[in-house]
Every structure is written in C-alpha cells, then in structure tokens.
XYZ file of C-alpha atoms in Angstrom:
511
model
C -51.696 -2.910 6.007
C -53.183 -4.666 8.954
C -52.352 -2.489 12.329
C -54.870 -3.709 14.828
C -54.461 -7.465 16.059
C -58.226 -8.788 18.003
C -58.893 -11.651 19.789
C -62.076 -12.426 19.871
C -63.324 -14.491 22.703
C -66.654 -15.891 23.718
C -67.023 -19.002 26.363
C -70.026 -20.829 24.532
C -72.513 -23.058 26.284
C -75.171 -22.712 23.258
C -77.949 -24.500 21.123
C -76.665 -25.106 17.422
C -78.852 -23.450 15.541
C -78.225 -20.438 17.762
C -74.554 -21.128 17.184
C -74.718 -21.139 13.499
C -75.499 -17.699 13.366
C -73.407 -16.612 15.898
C -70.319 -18.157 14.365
C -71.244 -16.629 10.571
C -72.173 -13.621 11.983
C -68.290 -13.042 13.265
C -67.435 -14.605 10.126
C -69.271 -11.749 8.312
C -67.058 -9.094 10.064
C -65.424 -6.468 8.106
C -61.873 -6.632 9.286
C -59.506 -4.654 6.643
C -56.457 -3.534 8.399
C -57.108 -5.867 11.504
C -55.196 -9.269 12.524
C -58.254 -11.136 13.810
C -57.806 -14.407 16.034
C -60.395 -16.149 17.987
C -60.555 -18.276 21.006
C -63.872 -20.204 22.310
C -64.161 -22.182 25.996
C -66.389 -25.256 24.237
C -68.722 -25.831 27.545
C -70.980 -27.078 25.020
C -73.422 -29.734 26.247
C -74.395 -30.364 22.423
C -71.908 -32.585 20.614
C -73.392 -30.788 17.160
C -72.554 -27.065 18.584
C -69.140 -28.906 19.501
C -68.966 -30.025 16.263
C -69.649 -26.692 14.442
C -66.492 -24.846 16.512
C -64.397 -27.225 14.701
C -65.555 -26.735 11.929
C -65.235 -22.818 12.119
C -61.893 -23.536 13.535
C -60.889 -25.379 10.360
C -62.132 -22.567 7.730
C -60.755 -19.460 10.015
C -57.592 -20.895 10.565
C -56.490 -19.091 13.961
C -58.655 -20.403 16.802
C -58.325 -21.745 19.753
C -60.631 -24.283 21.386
C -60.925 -24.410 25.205
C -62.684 -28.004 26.072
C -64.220 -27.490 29.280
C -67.800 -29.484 29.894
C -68.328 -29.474 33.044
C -71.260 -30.765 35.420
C -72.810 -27.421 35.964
C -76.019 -27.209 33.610
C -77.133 -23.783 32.042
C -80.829 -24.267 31.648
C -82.253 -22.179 29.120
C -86.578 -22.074 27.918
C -88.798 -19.913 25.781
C -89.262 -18.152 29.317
C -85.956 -17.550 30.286
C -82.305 -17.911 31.585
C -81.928 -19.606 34.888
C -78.075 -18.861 36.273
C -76.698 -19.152 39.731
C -73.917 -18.905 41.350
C -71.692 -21.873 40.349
C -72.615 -20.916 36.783
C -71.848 -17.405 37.306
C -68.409 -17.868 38.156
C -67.434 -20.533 36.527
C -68.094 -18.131 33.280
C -65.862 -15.268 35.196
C -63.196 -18.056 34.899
C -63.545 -18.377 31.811
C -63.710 -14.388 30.627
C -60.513 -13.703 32.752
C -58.557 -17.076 30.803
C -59.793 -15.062 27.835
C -58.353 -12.008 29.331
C -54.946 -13.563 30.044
C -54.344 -14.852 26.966
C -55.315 -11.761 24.936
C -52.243 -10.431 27.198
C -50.309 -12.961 26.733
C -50.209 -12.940 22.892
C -49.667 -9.192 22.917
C -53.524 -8.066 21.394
C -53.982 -4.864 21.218
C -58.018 -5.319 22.041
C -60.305 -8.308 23.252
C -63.296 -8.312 21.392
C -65.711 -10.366 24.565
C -69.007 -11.626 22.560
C -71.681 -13.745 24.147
C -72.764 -17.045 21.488
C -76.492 -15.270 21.087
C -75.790 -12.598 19.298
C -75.923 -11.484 15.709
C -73.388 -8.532 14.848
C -73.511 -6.094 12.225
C -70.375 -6.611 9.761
C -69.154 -2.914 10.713
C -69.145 -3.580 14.356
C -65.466 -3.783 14.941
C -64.203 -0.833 12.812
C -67.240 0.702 14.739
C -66.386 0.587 18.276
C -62.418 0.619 17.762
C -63.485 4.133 15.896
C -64.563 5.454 19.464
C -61.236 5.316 20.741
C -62.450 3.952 24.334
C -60.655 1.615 26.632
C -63.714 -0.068 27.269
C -66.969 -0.276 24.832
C -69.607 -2.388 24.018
C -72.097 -2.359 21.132
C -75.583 -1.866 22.626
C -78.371 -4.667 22.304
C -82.266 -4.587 23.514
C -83.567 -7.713 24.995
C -87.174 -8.568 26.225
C -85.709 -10.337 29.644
C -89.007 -11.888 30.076
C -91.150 -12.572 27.317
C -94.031 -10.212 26.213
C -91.978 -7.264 27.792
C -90.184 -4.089 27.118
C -87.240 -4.410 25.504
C -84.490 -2.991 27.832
C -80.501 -2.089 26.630
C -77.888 -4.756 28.229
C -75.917 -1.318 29.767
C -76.989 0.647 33.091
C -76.135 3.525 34.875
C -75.718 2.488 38.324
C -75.212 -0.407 40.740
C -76.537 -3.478 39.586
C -78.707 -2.694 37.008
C -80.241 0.938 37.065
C -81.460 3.180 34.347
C -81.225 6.487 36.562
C -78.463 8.382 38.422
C -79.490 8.651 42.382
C -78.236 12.482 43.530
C -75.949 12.816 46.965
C -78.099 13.610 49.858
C -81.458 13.533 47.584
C -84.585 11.429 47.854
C -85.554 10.550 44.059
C -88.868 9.988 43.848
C -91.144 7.276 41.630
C -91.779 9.799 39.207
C -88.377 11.208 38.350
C -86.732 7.598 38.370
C -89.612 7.167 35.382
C -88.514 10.819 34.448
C -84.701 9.570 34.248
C -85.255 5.757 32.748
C -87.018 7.218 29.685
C -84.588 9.926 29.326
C -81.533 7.216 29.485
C -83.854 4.759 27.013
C -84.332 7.540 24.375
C -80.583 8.601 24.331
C -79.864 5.034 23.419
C -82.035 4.868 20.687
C -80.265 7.641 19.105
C -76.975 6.936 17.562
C -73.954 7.990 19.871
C -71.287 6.869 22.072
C -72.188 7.260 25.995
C -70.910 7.062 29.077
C -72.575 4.396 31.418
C -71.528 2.601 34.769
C -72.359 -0.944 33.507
C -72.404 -2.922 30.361
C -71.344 -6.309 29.117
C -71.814 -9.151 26.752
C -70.458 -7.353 23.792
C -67.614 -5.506 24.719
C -63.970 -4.187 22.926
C -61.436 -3.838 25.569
C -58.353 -2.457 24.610
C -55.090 -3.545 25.876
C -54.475 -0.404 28.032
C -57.422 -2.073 30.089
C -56.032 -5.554 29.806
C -52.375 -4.696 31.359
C -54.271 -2.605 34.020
C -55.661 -5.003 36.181
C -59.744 -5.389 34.697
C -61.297 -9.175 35.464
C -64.137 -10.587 35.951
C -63.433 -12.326 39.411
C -65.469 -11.502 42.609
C -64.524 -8.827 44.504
C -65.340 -10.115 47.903
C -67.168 -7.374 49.588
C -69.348 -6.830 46.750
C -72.690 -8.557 46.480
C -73.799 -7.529 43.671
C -75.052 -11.188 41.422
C -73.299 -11.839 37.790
C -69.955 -11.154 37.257
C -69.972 -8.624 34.240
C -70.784 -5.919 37.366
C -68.096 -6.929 38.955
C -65.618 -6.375 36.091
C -67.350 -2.860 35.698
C -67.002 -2.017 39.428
C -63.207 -3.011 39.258
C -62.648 -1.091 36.109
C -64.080 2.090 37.307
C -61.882 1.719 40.429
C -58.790 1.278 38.243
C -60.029 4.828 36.442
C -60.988 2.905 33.403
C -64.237 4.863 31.981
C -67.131 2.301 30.598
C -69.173 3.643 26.974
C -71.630 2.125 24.731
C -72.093 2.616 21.535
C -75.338 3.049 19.755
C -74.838 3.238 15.924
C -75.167 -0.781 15.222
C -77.478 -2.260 17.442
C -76.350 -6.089 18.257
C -79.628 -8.797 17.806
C -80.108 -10.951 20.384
C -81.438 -14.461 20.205
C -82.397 -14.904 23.781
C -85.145 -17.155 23.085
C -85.986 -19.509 20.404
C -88.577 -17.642 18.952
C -86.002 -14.360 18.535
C -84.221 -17.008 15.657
C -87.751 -15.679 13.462
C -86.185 -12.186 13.505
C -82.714 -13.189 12.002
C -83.630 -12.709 8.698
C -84.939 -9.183 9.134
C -82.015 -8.012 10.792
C -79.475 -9.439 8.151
C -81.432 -7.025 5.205
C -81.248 -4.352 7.605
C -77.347 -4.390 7.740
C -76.760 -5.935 4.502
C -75.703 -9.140 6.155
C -73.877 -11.072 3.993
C -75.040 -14.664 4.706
C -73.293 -17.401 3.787
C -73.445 -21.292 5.256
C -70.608 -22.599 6.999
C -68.194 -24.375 5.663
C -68.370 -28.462 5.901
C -65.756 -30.328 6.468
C -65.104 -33.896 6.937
C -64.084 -35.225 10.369
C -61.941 -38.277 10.652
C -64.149 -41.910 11.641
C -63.583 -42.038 15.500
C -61.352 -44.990 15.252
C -58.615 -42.635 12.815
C -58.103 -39.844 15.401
C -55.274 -39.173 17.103
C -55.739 -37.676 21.107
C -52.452 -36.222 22.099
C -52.048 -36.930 25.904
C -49.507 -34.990 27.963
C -48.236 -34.036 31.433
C -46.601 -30.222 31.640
C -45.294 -28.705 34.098
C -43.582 -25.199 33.867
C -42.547 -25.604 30.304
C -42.136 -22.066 29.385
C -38.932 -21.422 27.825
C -38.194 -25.191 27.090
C -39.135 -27.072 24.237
C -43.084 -27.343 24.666
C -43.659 -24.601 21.813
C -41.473 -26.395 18.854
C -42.825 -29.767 20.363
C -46.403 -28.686 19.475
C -45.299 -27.435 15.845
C -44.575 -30.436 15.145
C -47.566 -32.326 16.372
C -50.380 -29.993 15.157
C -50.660 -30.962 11.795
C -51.414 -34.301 12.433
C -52.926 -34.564 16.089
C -56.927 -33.974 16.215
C -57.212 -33.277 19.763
C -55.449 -32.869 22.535
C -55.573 -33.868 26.229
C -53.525 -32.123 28.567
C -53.212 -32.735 32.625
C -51.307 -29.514 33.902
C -49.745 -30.364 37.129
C -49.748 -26.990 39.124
C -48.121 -24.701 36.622
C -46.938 -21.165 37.502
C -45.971 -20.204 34.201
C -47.585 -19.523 31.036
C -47.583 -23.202 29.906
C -51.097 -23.319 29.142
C -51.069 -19.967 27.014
C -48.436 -21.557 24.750
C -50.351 -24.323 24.296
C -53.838 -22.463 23.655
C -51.161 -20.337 21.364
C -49.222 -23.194 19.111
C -52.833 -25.431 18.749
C -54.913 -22.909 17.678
C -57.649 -24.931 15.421
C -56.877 -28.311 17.817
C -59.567 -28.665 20.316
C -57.849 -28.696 23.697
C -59.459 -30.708 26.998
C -57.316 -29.098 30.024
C -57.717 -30.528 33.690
C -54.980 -28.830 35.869
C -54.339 -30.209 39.306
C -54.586 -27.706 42.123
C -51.149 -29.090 43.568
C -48.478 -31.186 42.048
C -49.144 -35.115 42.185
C -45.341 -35.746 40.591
C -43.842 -37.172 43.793
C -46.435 -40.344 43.145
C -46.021 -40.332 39.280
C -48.063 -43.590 39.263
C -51.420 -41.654 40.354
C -50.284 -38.954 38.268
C -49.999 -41.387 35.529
C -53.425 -42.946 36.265
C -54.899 -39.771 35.674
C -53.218 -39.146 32.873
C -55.179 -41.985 31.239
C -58.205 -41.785 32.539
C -58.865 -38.299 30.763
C -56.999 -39.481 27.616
C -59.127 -42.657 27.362
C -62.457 -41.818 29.121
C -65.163 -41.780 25.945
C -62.836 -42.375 23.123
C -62.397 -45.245 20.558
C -59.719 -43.381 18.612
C -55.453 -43.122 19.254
C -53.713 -42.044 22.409
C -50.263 -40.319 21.480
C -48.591 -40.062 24.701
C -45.840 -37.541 24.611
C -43.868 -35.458 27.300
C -43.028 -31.697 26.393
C -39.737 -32.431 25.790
C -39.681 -35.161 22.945
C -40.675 -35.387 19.420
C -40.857 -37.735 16.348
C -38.287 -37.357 13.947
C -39.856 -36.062 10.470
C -40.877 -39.039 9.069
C -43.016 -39.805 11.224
C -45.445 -37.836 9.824
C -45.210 -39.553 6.199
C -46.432 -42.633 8.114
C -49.329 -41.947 10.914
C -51.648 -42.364 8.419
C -50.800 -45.912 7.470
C -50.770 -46.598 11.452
C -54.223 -45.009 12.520
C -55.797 -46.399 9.601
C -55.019 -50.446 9.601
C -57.302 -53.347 11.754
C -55.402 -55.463 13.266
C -52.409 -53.171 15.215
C -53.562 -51.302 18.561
C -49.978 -50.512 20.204
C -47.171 -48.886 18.583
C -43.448 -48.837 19.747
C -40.682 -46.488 19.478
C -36.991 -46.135 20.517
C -36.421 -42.760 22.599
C -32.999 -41.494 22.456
C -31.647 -39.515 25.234
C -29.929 -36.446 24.115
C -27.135 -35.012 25.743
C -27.512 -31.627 23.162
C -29.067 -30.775 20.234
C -27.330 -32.634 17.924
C -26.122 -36.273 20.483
C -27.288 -38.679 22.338
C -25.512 -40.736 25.646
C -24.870 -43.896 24.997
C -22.745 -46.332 27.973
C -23.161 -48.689 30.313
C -25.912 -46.651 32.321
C -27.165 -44.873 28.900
C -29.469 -47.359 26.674
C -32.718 -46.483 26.385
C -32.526 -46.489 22.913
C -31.831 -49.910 22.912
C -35.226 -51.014 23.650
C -39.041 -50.280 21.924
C -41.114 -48.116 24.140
C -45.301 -47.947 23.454
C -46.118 -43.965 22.472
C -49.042 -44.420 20.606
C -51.985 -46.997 21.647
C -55.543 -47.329 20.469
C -58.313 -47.891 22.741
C -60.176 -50.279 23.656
C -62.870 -50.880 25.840
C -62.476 -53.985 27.094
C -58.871 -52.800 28.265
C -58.565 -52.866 31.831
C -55.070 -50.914 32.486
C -53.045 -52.762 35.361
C -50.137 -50.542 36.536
C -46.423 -50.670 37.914
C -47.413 -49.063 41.448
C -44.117 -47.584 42.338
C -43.864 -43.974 43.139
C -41.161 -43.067 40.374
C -40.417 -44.699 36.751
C -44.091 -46.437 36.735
C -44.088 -45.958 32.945
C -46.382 -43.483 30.690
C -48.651 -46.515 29.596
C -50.488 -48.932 32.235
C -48.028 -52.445 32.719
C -50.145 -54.655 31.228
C -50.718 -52.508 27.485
C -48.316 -54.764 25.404
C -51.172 -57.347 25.726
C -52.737 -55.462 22.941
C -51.776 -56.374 19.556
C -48.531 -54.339 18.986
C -45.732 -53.670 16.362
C -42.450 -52.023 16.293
C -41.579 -48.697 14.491
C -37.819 -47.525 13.239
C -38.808 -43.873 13.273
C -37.016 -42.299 16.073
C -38.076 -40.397 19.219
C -35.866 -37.128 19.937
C -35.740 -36.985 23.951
C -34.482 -33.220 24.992
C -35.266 -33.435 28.555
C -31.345 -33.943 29.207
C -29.858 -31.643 26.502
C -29.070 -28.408 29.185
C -26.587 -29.071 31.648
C -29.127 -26.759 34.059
C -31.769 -29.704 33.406
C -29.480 -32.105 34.164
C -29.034 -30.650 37.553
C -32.518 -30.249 38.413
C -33.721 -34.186 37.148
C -30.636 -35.324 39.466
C -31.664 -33.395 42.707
C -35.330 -34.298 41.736
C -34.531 -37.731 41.372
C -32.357 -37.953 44.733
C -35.367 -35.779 46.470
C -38.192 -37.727 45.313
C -36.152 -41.590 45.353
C -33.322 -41.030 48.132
C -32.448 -44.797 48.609
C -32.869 -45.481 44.640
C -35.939 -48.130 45.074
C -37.302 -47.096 41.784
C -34.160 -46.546 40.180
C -30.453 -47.115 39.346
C -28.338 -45.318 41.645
C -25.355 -45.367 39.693
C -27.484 -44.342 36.537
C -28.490 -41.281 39.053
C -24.629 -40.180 39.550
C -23.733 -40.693 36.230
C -26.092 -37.652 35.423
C -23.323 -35.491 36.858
C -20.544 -37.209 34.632
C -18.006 -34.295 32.749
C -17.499 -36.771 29.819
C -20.121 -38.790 29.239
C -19.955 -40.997 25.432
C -22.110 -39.293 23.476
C -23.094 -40.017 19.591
C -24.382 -38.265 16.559
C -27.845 -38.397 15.720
C-alpha cells in the first residue's frame, strides 16, 4: 500500500548530458509503498536540457515544470563553479517555492536534489529509514580539481570539519586532529549528526510546517543559502543528520561523467534511456495565456482540468496574488511546462498595460497558438474533439467564439444590457511575426486581444464559451463596486449595464 507521498524537487540550470543521468537516475528509484511526485524550476539555458524535462514529464506522469530563465548566467568549467550573489538567491527562491508547494499539496517529505547528482536506487527508503526531520545522503566532491575529495556536510559555521570548544584556543594540529576524525566517520556507514549539509536532502513535513527556508536571514553573512536554511533550522530545534550508507556521485565537472559507469555496477544501477517522445511542430502548439488574480476557491482548478489535456504550455501573468493561486496551478498542470511572471503590485486599474503584458510574454519567441482564457471560463466539451483540426490547417490564424455570461451554473442573462453572446469574440490566435498589435488604450474593457487582431485571417466557431465570473451573487457584488471604483463616470462602460448587475430578476436562460 503506498503510505509515504514525496515531492521531489530540484531547480535545474544544467548541461544535458549531465541532465540525462540525473533525470534516470531518479527514475531508477525504488519507491514501493511511496506516492512520488516531482517538480523542477526549468532555469535551463539549454533548449535540449529543456527539452529532456518534458520529456521526463511526459513518461512520469506527475511533474511540474517551473519556466523561469532568467538573465542571471551560472557559469560552470572543468575548473569550477563560479556563483554570486544574485545567483545565490535567486536559487533560495526557488528551494523555498519548492518548499511551499510540498506544503501546500500536503507531502509528507521534500526530497531537495541538486541536477548533478547520480543516486543510488535505495536512497529514499534509505534516508526515510532514519526517521530524521532533516537528512541528506552524503556525497564527496573534489571542489577544485586535482584535490581531496571533501563530504558536502560540515560541522560548524560556514563550512568546518571540526567543533571549536567554549573558551579554548584549538590549535593547527588538533583542527587536523578533528577534520580527519570527522572524514573517517563519514566513510563508515552511519547516520550523524552535523551542523550543515545540503544538496541532497529529505525534509519531512514536521520541518516544512515549522518555519525551515532558504531565505537570508539578515544578520547573517555567511555566503550560499543552504547555511542559511541550516542556521534557521537549528534555531527552530530542528536537528540536521547525514547519512552515510549510499554515497550520492557527483558530476561536478565534465570529466566526473567518465565515472558514471563505475558507480552504476557498484549499486546495481539499473540503466535505462529515456523515453522519446514526439513534440508537436512549433506552428501546432497551443500556449495558454492567462491573467489570475486570487483565484483560490473559484473556478481556476476545474478550469485547468479541462485545458490540460490539450494545452502544451502555459503562460501565466499573476497580478499580485495573496493566495495560493499559483500552487493550484503548479498542482492541476503537472506535466505542462509553466512560464510565470507575477507583478509585484496589481496593474488591473489600467487593464490595457496589463493587457499589453499579457501578450508580450504569450507571444515573445513563439510561432505556435495563443489560447487566451480568464480563470473563470471554459470551452464547452466539444471543443476538444476539434482543436486539432484548428491548430493544424494553413490558411486560418484567428479563431472566434461566443462567451455566454452565466448567471449560475446551469443559465445565462440574456436582456437588453445582457448580449454578449450575441457576438464572436477572438480566444485563440496564431502568431505571427509580422503582427504589430495596435490596442484600444482605455483603462477598462480594452479587450484580451490587441484592436487591430481581426486583420489576421479569421473564422467563426459554434462551440460555446462557459463565462462563470457572474454565477455567485458575492461576485456580482465585488465586479459592480470594482467596476464603479475603477470607472466612476462609466467612460469605458455602460452605466446602466453597471446597475443592472444588482437586478433581483434578471432574464436568465438554460444552457
């Protein structure tokens, strides 16, 4: 019976042939009687290691796939690592998204594994078998080449191998003394206590709900931000250990991929090649595009069941969420490569900048289909009997849909002030890049798609478009004080259209 649900998570910035092990190593994982879900932050800057998380994503089933490239470049050589600061934390960022989302889906541990390293298949069952809040498998690295190998654990402050007594002047000798000591003990199987690890690390959920991150604590100064997640977990009485029995292998340089073989017949690796699968021509895929804002509890979660199975991407602009809108959607797409750009502050009070934005990061790069879709709307089933036929044609870029307001689950308003229906609205628009988007520059009701897109070759569609965003007389309410905040002397809209939100008995119809 599986008991134990994992995430495991690993932010990956990483060379694809170092990925390819990486990824069939956790694919070699023993995991009898465990749930196991995965979620990778692609800061790739190599389309082909890109290409190989989708491809993982499509034979494992449950993962989630964090797009965020950003300008920051991790510079790696036969040498070394070179990191600073903007690096540094912009990886902290991404272990603590890891680490909400492992609490958000209720895991019971977060498996955190860094894209260079090779695991033995028993390595789970291993370290959840030591019962610790906090644990990492240990791994020896050469940090510069033609060194020492050292363990990626320490003892103290930033990166020590010996214990400095209160009130007591350690000399050369004994730290020598006390490094060896610590260096031997980790060659021989065990689990240990030690004040700093990282890299490779099971953290149970005990740890999760109390507080541990990887953020900076301010008056700290020690560099990387795995010691500051072990400073803040000692503080919140959270004991670190390593374990010793399966030795990780790291491929911290190129010429460590010449050891991969050994290390597989060591632990019996069971190598296989990962799965290929065929990826859609550019000009077939489908980008869904959205704007959320505080959608928990709404409709965003059955709006993305519906999407999944034929969206290829997705897009998303979050505008200053305080909720857990983004977990739902790293939740519901899991195997749909997700781009995410939230906005520091709300831009919804000029929609048309909002909306500018909106296609610049849906469009920017890509020759395939922009479904543009708020979190509160969705095709009606057969749609999905005919996207194929639309992505896959010559001579259509722009397709139209009627949207039908409903007033609950089951009707929508139709009257005098009630007829959007009535007309063809563009959701779904291929892109070209000769299009130069001209747009309605009004404040409020500037439209999801620039003004000008109907010059593109377009056609009209009799599937319908299921608009929820009125359904709950408590959304009502807040669209009609929004509206009256955000467009007191109705210049951008109807005013009359405005009060009639508030009508008792409005004509509705069955859908």
């Amino acid at each position: 019976m599986i008991n134990t649900k994992i995430l495991i998570g690993s932010p990956i910035n990483q060379e694809p042939d170092i990925l390819k092990e990486f990824l069939l190593s956790l694919a070699n994982l023993q995991t009898d009687t465990m749930e196991i879900h995965y979620f990778f932050i692609d800061d790739n800057q190599n389309e082909e290691s890109s290409r190989l998380l989708r491809h993982f994503a499509r034979w494992k089933k449950d993962v989630a796939i964090l797009s965020a490239k950003e300008d920051s470049i991790y510079i790696r050589t036969d040498f070394t690592h070179f990191w600073n600061d903007a690096l540094i934390w912009k990886v902290a960022r991404f272990k603590d998204m890891l680490i909400e989302q492992a609490k958000f889906e209720e895991f019971d541990y977060l498996f955190l594994v860094d894209s260079d390293l090779l695991l033995h298949p028993d390595t789970l069952h291993t370290l959840i078998s030591t019962k610790k809040e906090i644990v990492s498998e240990v791994f020896w690295t050469a940090w510069q080449e033609g060194t020492i190998p050292y363990p990626q654990v320490w003892l103290t402050d930033e990166y020590t191998h010996w214990r400095q007594a209160d009130e007591a002047v350690i000399t050369d000798e004994e730290k020598a003394v006390q490094t060896e000591a610590f260096i031997q003990q980790l060659q021989t199987p065990g689990v240990y206590e030690v004040g700093g690890l990282g890299a490779c690390t099971l953290i149970s959920r005990k740890a999760l709900l109390a507080g541990v991150h990887f953020s900076k604590i301010k008056n700290l100064s020690f560099w990387g931000e795995d010691r500051h997640f072990c400073v803040r977990a000692v503080a919140l009485g959270l004991d670190l250990h390593v374990d010793t029995h399966l030795p990780a292998y790291h491929i911290y340089r190129s010429s460590d991929l010449t050891g991969i073989p050994a290390f597989k017949e060591k632990c019996q690796y069971a190598y296989s090649e990962l799965p290929f699968y065929p990826e859609k021509a550019e000009s077939h895929q489908i980008r869904l595009s959205m704007i959320v804002k505080n959608e928990e509890g709404r409709y965003l979660q059955t709006m993305l069941k519906k999407v999944k199975s034929f969206i290829d991407e997705a897009v998303i602009i979050d505008d200053a969420s305080t909720d857990q809108t983004i977990s739902i959607f790293l939740q519901e797409l899991k195997g749909v490569p997700i781009k995410l750009v939230k906005n520091a502050s709300s831009q919804f009070a000029n929609e048309v900048e909002l909306r500018k934005q909106q296609w610049l990061e849906a469009t920017n790069g890509f020759l395939g289909w922009v479904l543009n879709l708020d979190a509160d709307e969705w095709f009606e089933e057969s749609f999905i009997d005919y996207i194929d036929d639309f992505v896959k044609q010559d001579t259509i870029d722009l397709y139209c849909f009627r949207l039908y307001d409903m007033w609950d689950e089951d009707h929508y308003r139709e009257d005098e002030y009630w007829q959007a229906h009535f007309l063809y609205r563009p959701f779904l628009a291929r892109v070209e890049s000769t299009f130069q988007p001209v747009w309605k520059e009004t404040p409020q009701h500037c439209g999801r798609f620039p003004e000008n897109i109907f010059q593109l070759t377009h056609s009209l569609s009799t599937i319908r478009v299921k608009h929820l965003g009125w359904a709950k007389e408590k959304d009502r309410l807040e669209k009609y004080e929004r509206y009256k905040l955000l467009d007191p002397n109705s210049l951008y809209g109807n005013e009359k259209q405005y009060e009639s939100i508030l009508d008792k008995n409005p004509r509705l119809k069955q859908w």
